[in-house]
Short mmCIF file of C-alpha atoms in Angstrom, two decimals:
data_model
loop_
_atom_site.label_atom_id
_atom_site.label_comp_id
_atom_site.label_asym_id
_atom_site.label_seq_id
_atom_site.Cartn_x
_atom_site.Cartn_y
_atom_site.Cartn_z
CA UNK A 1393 9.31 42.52 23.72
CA UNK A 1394 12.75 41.31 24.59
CA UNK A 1395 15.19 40.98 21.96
CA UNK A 1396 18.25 39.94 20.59
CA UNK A 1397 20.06 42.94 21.67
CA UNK A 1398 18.37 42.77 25.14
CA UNK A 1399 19.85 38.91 25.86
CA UNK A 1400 23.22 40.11 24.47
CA UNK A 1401 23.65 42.93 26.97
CA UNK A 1402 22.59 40.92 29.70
CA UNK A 1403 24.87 37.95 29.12
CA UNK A 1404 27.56 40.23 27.96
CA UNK A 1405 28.43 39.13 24.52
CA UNK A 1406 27.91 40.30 21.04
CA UNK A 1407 24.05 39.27 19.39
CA UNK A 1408 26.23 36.94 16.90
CA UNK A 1409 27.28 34.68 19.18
CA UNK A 1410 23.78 34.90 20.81
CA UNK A 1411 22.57 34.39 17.40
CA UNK A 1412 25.15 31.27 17.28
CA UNK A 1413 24.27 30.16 20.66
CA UNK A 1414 20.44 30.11 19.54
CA UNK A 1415 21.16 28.02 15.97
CA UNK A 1416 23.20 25.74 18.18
CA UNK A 1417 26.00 26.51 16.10
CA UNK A 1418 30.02 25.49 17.06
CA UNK A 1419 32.39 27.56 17.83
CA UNK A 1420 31.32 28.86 21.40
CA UNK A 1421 32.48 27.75 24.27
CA UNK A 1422 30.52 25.63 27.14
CA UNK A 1423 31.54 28.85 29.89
CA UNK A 1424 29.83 30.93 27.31
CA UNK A 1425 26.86 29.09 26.34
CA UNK A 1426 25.78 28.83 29.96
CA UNK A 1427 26.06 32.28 30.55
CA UNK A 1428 23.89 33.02 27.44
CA UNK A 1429 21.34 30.33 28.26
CA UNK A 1430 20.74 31.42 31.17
CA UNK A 1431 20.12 35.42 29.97
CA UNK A 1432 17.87 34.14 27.67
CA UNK A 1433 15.97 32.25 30.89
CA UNK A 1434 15.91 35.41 32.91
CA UNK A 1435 14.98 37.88 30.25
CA UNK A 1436 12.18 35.33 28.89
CA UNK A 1437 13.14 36.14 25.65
CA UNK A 1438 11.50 33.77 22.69
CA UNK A 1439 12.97 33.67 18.95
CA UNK A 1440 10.05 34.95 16.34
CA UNK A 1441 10.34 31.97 13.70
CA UNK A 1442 7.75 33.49 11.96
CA UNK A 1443 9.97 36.46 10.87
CA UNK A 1444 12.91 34.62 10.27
CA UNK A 1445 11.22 32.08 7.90
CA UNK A 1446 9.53 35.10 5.94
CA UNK A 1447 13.10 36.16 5.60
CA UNK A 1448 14.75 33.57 4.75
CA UNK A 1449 12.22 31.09 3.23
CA UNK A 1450 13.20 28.41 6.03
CA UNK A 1451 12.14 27.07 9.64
CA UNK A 1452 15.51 25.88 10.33
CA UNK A 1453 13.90 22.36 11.20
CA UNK A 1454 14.29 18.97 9.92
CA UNK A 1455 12.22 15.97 10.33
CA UNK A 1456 13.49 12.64 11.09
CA UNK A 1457 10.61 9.87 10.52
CA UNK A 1458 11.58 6.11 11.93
CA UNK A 1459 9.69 2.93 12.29
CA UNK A 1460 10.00 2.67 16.07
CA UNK A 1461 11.55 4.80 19.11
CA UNK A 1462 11.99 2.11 21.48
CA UNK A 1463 14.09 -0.08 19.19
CA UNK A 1464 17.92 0.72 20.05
CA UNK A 1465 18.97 1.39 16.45
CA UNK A 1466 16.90 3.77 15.65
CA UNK A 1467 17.44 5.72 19.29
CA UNK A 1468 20.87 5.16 18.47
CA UNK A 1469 20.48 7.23 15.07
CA UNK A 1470 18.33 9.83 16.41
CA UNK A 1471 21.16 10.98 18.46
CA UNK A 1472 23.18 10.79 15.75
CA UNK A 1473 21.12 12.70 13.01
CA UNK A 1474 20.05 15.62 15.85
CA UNK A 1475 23.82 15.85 16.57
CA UNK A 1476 24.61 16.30 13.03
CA UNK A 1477 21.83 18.62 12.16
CA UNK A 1478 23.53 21.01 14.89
CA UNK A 1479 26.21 21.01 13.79
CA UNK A 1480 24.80 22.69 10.65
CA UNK A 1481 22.67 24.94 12.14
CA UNK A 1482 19.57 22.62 12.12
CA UNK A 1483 16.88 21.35 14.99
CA UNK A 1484 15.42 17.64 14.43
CA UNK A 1485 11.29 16.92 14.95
CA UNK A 1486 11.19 13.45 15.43
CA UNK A 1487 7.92 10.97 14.57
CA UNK A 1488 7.39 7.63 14.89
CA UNK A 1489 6.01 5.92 11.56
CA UNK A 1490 5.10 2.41 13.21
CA UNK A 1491 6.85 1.05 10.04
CA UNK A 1492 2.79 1.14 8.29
CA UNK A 1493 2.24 3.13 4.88
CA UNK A 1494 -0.18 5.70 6.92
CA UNK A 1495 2.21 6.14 9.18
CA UNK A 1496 4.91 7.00 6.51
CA UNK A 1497 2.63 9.07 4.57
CA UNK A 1498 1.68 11.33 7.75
CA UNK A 1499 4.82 12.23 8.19
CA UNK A 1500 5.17 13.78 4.77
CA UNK A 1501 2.36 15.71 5.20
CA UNK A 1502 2.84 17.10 9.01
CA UNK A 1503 6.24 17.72 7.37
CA UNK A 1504 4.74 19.61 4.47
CA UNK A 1505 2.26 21.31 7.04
CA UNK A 1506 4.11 21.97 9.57
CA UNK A 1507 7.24 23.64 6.82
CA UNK A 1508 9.99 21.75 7.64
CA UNK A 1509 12.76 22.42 5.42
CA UNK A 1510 13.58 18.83 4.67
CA UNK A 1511 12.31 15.01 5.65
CA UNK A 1512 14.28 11.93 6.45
CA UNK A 1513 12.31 9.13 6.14
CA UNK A 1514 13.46 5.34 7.31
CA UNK A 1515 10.68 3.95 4.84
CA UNK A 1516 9.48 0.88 5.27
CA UNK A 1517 6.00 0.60 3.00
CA UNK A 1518 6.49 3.67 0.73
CA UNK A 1519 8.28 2.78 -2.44
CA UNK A 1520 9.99 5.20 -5.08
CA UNK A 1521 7.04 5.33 -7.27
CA UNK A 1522 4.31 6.54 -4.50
CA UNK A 1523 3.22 9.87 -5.78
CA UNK A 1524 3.06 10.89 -1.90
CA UNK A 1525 6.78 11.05 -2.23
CA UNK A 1526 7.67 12.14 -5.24
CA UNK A 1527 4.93 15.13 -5.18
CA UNK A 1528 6.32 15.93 -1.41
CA UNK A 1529 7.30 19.10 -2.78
CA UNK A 1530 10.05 19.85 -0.39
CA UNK A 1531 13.51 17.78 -0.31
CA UNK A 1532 13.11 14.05 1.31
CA UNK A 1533 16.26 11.36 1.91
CA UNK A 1534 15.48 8.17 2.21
CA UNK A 1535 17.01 6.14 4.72
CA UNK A 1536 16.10 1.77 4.73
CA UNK A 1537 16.73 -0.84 2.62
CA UNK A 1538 13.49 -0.32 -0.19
CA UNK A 1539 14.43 -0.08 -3.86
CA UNK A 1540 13.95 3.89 -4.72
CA UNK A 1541 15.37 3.36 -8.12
CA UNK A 1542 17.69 6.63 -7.95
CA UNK A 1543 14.87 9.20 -7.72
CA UNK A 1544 15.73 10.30 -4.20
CA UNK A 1545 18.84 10.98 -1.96
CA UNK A 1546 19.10 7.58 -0.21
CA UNK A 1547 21.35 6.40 2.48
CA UNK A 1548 21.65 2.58 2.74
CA UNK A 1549 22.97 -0.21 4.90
CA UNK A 1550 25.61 -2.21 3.94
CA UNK A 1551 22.74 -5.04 3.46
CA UNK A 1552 24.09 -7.76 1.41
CA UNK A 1553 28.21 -7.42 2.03
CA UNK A 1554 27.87 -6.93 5.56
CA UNK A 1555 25.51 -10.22 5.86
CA UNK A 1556 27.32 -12.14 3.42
CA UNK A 1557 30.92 -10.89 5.93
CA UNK A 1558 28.74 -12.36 8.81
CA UNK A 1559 28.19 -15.58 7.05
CA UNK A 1560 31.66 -16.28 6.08
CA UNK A 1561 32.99 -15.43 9.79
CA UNK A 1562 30.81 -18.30 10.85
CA UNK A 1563 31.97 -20.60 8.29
CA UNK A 1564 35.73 -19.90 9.58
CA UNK A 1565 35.36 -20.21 12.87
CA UNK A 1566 34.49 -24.05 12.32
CA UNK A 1567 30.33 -23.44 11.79
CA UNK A 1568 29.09 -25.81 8.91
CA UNK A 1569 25.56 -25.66 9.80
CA UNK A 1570 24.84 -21.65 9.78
CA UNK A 1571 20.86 -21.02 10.59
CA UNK A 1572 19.19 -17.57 9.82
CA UNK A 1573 16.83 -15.97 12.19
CA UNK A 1574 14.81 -13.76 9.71
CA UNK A 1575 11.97 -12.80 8.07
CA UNK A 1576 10.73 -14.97 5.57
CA UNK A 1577 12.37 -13.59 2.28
CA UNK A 1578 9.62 -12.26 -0.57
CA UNK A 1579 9.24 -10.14 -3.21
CA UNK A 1580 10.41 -6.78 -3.22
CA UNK A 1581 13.37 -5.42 -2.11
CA UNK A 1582 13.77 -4.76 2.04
CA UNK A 1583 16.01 -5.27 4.54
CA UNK A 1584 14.77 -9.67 4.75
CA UNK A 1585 15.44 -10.00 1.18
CA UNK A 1586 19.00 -8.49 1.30
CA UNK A 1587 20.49 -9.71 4.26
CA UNK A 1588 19.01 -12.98 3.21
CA UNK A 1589 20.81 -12.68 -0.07
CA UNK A 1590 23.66 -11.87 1.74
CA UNK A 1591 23.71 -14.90 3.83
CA UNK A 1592 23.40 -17.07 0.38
CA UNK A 1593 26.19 -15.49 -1.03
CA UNK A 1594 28.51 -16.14 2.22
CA UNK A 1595 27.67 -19.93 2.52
CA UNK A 1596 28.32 -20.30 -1.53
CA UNK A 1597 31.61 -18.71 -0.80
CA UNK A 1598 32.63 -21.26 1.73
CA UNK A 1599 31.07 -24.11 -0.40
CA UNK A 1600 28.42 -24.67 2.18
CA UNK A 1601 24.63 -25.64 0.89
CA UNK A 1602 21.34 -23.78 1.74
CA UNK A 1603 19.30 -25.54 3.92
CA UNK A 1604 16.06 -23.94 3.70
CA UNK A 1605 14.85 -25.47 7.18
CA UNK A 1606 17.52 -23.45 9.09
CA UNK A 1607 15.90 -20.15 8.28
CA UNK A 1608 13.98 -19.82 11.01
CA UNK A 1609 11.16 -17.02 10.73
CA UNK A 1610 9.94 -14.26 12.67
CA UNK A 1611 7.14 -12.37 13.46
CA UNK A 1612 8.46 -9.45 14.57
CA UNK A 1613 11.95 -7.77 14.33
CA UNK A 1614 11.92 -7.70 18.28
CA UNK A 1615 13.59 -9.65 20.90
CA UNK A 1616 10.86 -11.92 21.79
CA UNK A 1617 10.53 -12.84 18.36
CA UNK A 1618 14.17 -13.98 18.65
CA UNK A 1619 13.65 -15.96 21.69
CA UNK A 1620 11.10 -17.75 20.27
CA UNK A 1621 12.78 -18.47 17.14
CA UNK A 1622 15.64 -19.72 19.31
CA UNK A 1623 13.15 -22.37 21.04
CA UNK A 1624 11.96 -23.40 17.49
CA UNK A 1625 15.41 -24.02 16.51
CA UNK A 1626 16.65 -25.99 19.44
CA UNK A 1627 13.45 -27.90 19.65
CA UNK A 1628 13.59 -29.15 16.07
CA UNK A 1629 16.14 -31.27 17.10
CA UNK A 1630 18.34 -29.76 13.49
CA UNK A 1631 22.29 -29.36 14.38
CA UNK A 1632 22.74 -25.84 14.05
CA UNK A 1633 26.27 -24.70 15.36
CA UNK A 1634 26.19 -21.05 13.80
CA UNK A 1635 23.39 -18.31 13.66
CA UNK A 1636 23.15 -14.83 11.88
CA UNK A 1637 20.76 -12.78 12.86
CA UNK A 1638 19.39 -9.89 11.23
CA UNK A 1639 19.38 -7.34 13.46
CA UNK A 1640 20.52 -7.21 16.63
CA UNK A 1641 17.50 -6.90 18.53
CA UNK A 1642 16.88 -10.16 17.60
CA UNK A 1643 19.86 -11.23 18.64
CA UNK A 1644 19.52 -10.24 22.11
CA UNK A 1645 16.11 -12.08 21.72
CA UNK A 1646 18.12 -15.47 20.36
CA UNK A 1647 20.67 -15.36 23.14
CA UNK A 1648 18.11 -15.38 25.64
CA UNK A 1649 16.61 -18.22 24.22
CA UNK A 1650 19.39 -20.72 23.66
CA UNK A 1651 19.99 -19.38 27.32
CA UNK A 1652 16.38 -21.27 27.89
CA UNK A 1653 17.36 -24.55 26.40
CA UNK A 1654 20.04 -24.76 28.09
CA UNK A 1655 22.50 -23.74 25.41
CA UNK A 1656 26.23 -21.80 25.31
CA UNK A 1657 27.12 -19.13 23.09
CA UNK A 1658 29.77 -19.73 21.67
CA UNK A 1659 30.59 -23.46 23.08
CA UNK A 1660 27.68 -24.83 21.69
CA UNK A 1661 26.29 -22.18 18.86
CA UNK A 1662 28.02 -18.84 17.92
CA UNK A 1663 26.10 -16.07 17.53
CA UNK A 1664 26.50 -12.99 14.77
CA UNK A 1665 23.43 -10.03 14.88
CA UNK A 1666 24.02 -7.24 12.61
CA UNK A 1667 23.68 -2.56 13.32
CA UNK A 1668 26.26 -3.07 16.22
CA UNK A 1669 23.63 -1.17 18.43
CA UNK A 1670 25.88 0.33 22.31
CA UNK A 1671 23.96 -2.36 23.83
CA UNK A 1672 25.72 -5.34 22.09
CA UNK A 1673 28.97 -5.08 24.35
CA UNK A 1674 28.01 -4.80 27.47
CA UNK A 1675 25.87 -8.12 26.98
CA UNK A 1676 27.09 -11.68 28.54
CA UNK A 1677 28.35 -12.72 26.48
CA UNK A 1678 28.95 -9.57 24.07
CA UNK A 1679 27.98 -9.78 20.65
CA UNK A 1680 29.89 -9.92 17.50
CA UNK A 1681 28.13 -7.35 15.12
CA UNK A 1682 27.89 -5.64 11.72
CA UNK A 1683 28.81 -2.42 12.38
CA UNK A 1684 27.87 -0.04 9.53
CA UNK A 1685 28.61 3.28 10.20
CA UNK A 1686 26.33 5.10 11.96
CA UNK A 1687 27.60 8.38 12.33
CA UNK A 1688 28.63 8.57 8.75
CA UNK A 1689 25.37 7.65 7.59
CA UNK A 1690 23.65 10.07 9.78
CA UNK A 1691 26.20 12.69 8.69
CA UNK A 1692 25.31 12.03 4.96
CA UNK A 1693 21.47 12.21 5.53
CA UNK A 1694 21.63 15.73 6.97
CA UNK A 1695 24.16 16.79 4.55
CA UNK A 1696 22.11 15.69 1.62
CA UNK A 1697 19.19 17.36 3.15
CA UNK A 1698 20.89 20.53 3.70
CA UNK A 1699 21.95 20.28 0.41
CA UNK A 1700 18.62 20.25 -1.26
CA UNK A 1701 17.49 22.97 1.21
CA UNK A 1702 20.52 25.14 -0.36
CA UNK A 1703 20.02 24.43 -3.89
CA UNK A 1704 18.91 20.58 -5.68
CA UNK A 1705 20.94 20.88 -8.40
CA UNK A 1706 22.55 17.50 -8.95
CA UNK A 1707 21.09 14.19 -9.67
CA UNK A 1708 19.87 12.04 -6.82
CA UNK A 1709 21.78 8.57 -6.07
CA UNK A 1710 22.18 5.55 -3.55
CA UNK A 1711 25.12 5.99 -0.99
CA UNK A 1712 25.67 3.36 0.92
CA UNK A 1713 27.53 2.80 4.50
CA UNK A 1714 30.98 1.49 4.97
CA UNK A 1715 30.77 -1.34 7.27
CA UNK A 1716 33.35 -3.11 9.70
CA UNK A 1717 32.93 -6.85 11.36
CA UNK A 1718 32.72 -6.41 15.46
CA UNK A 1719 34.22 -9.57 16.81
CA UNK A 1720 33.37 -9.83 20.45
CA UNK A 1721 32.87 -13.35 22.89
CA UNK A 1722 29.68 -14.84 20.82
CA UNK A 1723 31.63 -15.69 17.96
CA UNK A 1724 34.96 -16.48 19.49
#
């Protein structure tokens, strides 16, 4: 069997920074991560992760569990979380959810099967009391915009202030009549219900009423969802001169369809969406975003986890993202 030793010799370095090299750990240099890569391809030489879990109690491996793939935020975070996760010494398993309950609850127990050292979970339909979370047995941080009522490490958007920032940048740029394009707000607490309280609060602080026919639902956060909401609101014939929308998928889905009727962003409506996905300024024209802060969010996920991995000996809490407002040609 080849070993350690055996990919060291060939590469001509010391098994530490092979061992670094194999963790995907910093602090070796491109030059001499090739040369090591490519010993380990010529000697065939395979880690035993059985061993080194029975010695240290750990896989090395955490999960990352997210609504959707194909939905640019949550690509965009995947890169982020796997990047940070390296950088600690960390690989990241990644499973779609589909944003259903089963979905969510599979992924605790693949995680749980499977011995990942920690899970973070975008949740969507599992609340704070499920007992499938809190007897998980293993840590879990909870990324999306449920209540969780402080029992787990949870990392949240800027829901409410960054909506409510959106709202009033409308309002000063001239907008009077600011629609929403939205799910319809319920009970509970979720992303719709924040961002919708959000956009209250930022037409109360620029004295402008709530007109409850410019929210204009969806049935899907996805870009045709948007574009059909955009039709609805043109063809209703209501003077809207400002929309939010809350994510900017949707956006891209609302642009397209004022684009249909024959509409200008901004001459005729400006346009705000909300994550700030790469996407949003390259488009014509580019969007003005909510840009929470990805990479610190992902950074405090994985550090949370790690923590727990390490030693859970302080009290779980909320953290939530620092956000800026993107101003780009939509809005100006």
């Amino acid at each position: 069997m080849v070993t350690m030793e055996d990919v060291a010799r060939l590469a001509g370095v010391s098994k530490m920074t092979v061992s670094n090299v194999v963790n995907d750990r910093e602090g070796v240099s491109d030059l001499v991560r090739r040369r090591v890569l490519e010993a380990i391809r010529q000697s065939g030489y395979r880690l035993n992760v059985s061993a080194r879990s029975l010695r240290s109690g750990r896989t090395g491996v955490i999960g990352l569990a997210v609504p959707e793939v194909e939905v640019p935020y949550f690509g965009h975070l995947a890169g982020l979380v796997i990047d940070a996760a390296g950088r600690r010494g960390y690989h990241v398993a990644i499973e779609r959810t589909g944003a259903a309950e089963a979905g969510e609850a599979g992924a605790l127990t693949r995680s749980r099967v499977l011995q990942f050292d920690a899970l973070i979970l975008s949740a969507v339909a599992l609340d704070g009391l499920d007992e499938r979370l809190t007897g998980a047995g293993f840590p879990v941080v909870m990324l999306g915009e449920r209540d969780f009522g402080g029992r787990f490490d949870h990392v949240a958007m800027p829901n409410e202030e960054g909506m409510k920032a959106a709202t009033v940048h409308l309002a000063d740029r001239g907008c009077r009549r600011i629609g929403i394009v939205s799910g319809v707000p319920r009970e509970g607490v979720n992303v719709v219900t924040r961002r919708y309280r959000g956009y209250l609060d930022g037409l109360a602080e620029r004295g402008l009423s709530a007109d409850p026919p410019l929210l204009f639902p969806l049935d899907g956060m996805t870009m045709e969802a948007g574009r059909d909401a955009a039709h609805r609101m043109v063809d209703s014939g209501l003077d809207v001169d400002g929309v939010v929308a809350v994510t900017d998928t949707v956006a891209l889905g609302v642009l397209r369809g004022l684009a249909d009727r024959g509409l200008r962003v901004p001459g005729d409506v400006r346009l705000i969406g909300f994550d700030d996905v790469p996407e949003s300024r390259f488009l014509v024209p580019s969007l003005s975003s909510v840009a929470p802060d990805h990479r610190w969010m992902a950074e405090k996920a994985v550090e949370l986890a790690v923590q727990r991995v390490r030693g859970p000996l302080r009290p779980a809490g909320e953290h939530v993202a620092p956000f800026e407002l993107v101003v780009r040609e939509s809005t100006r």
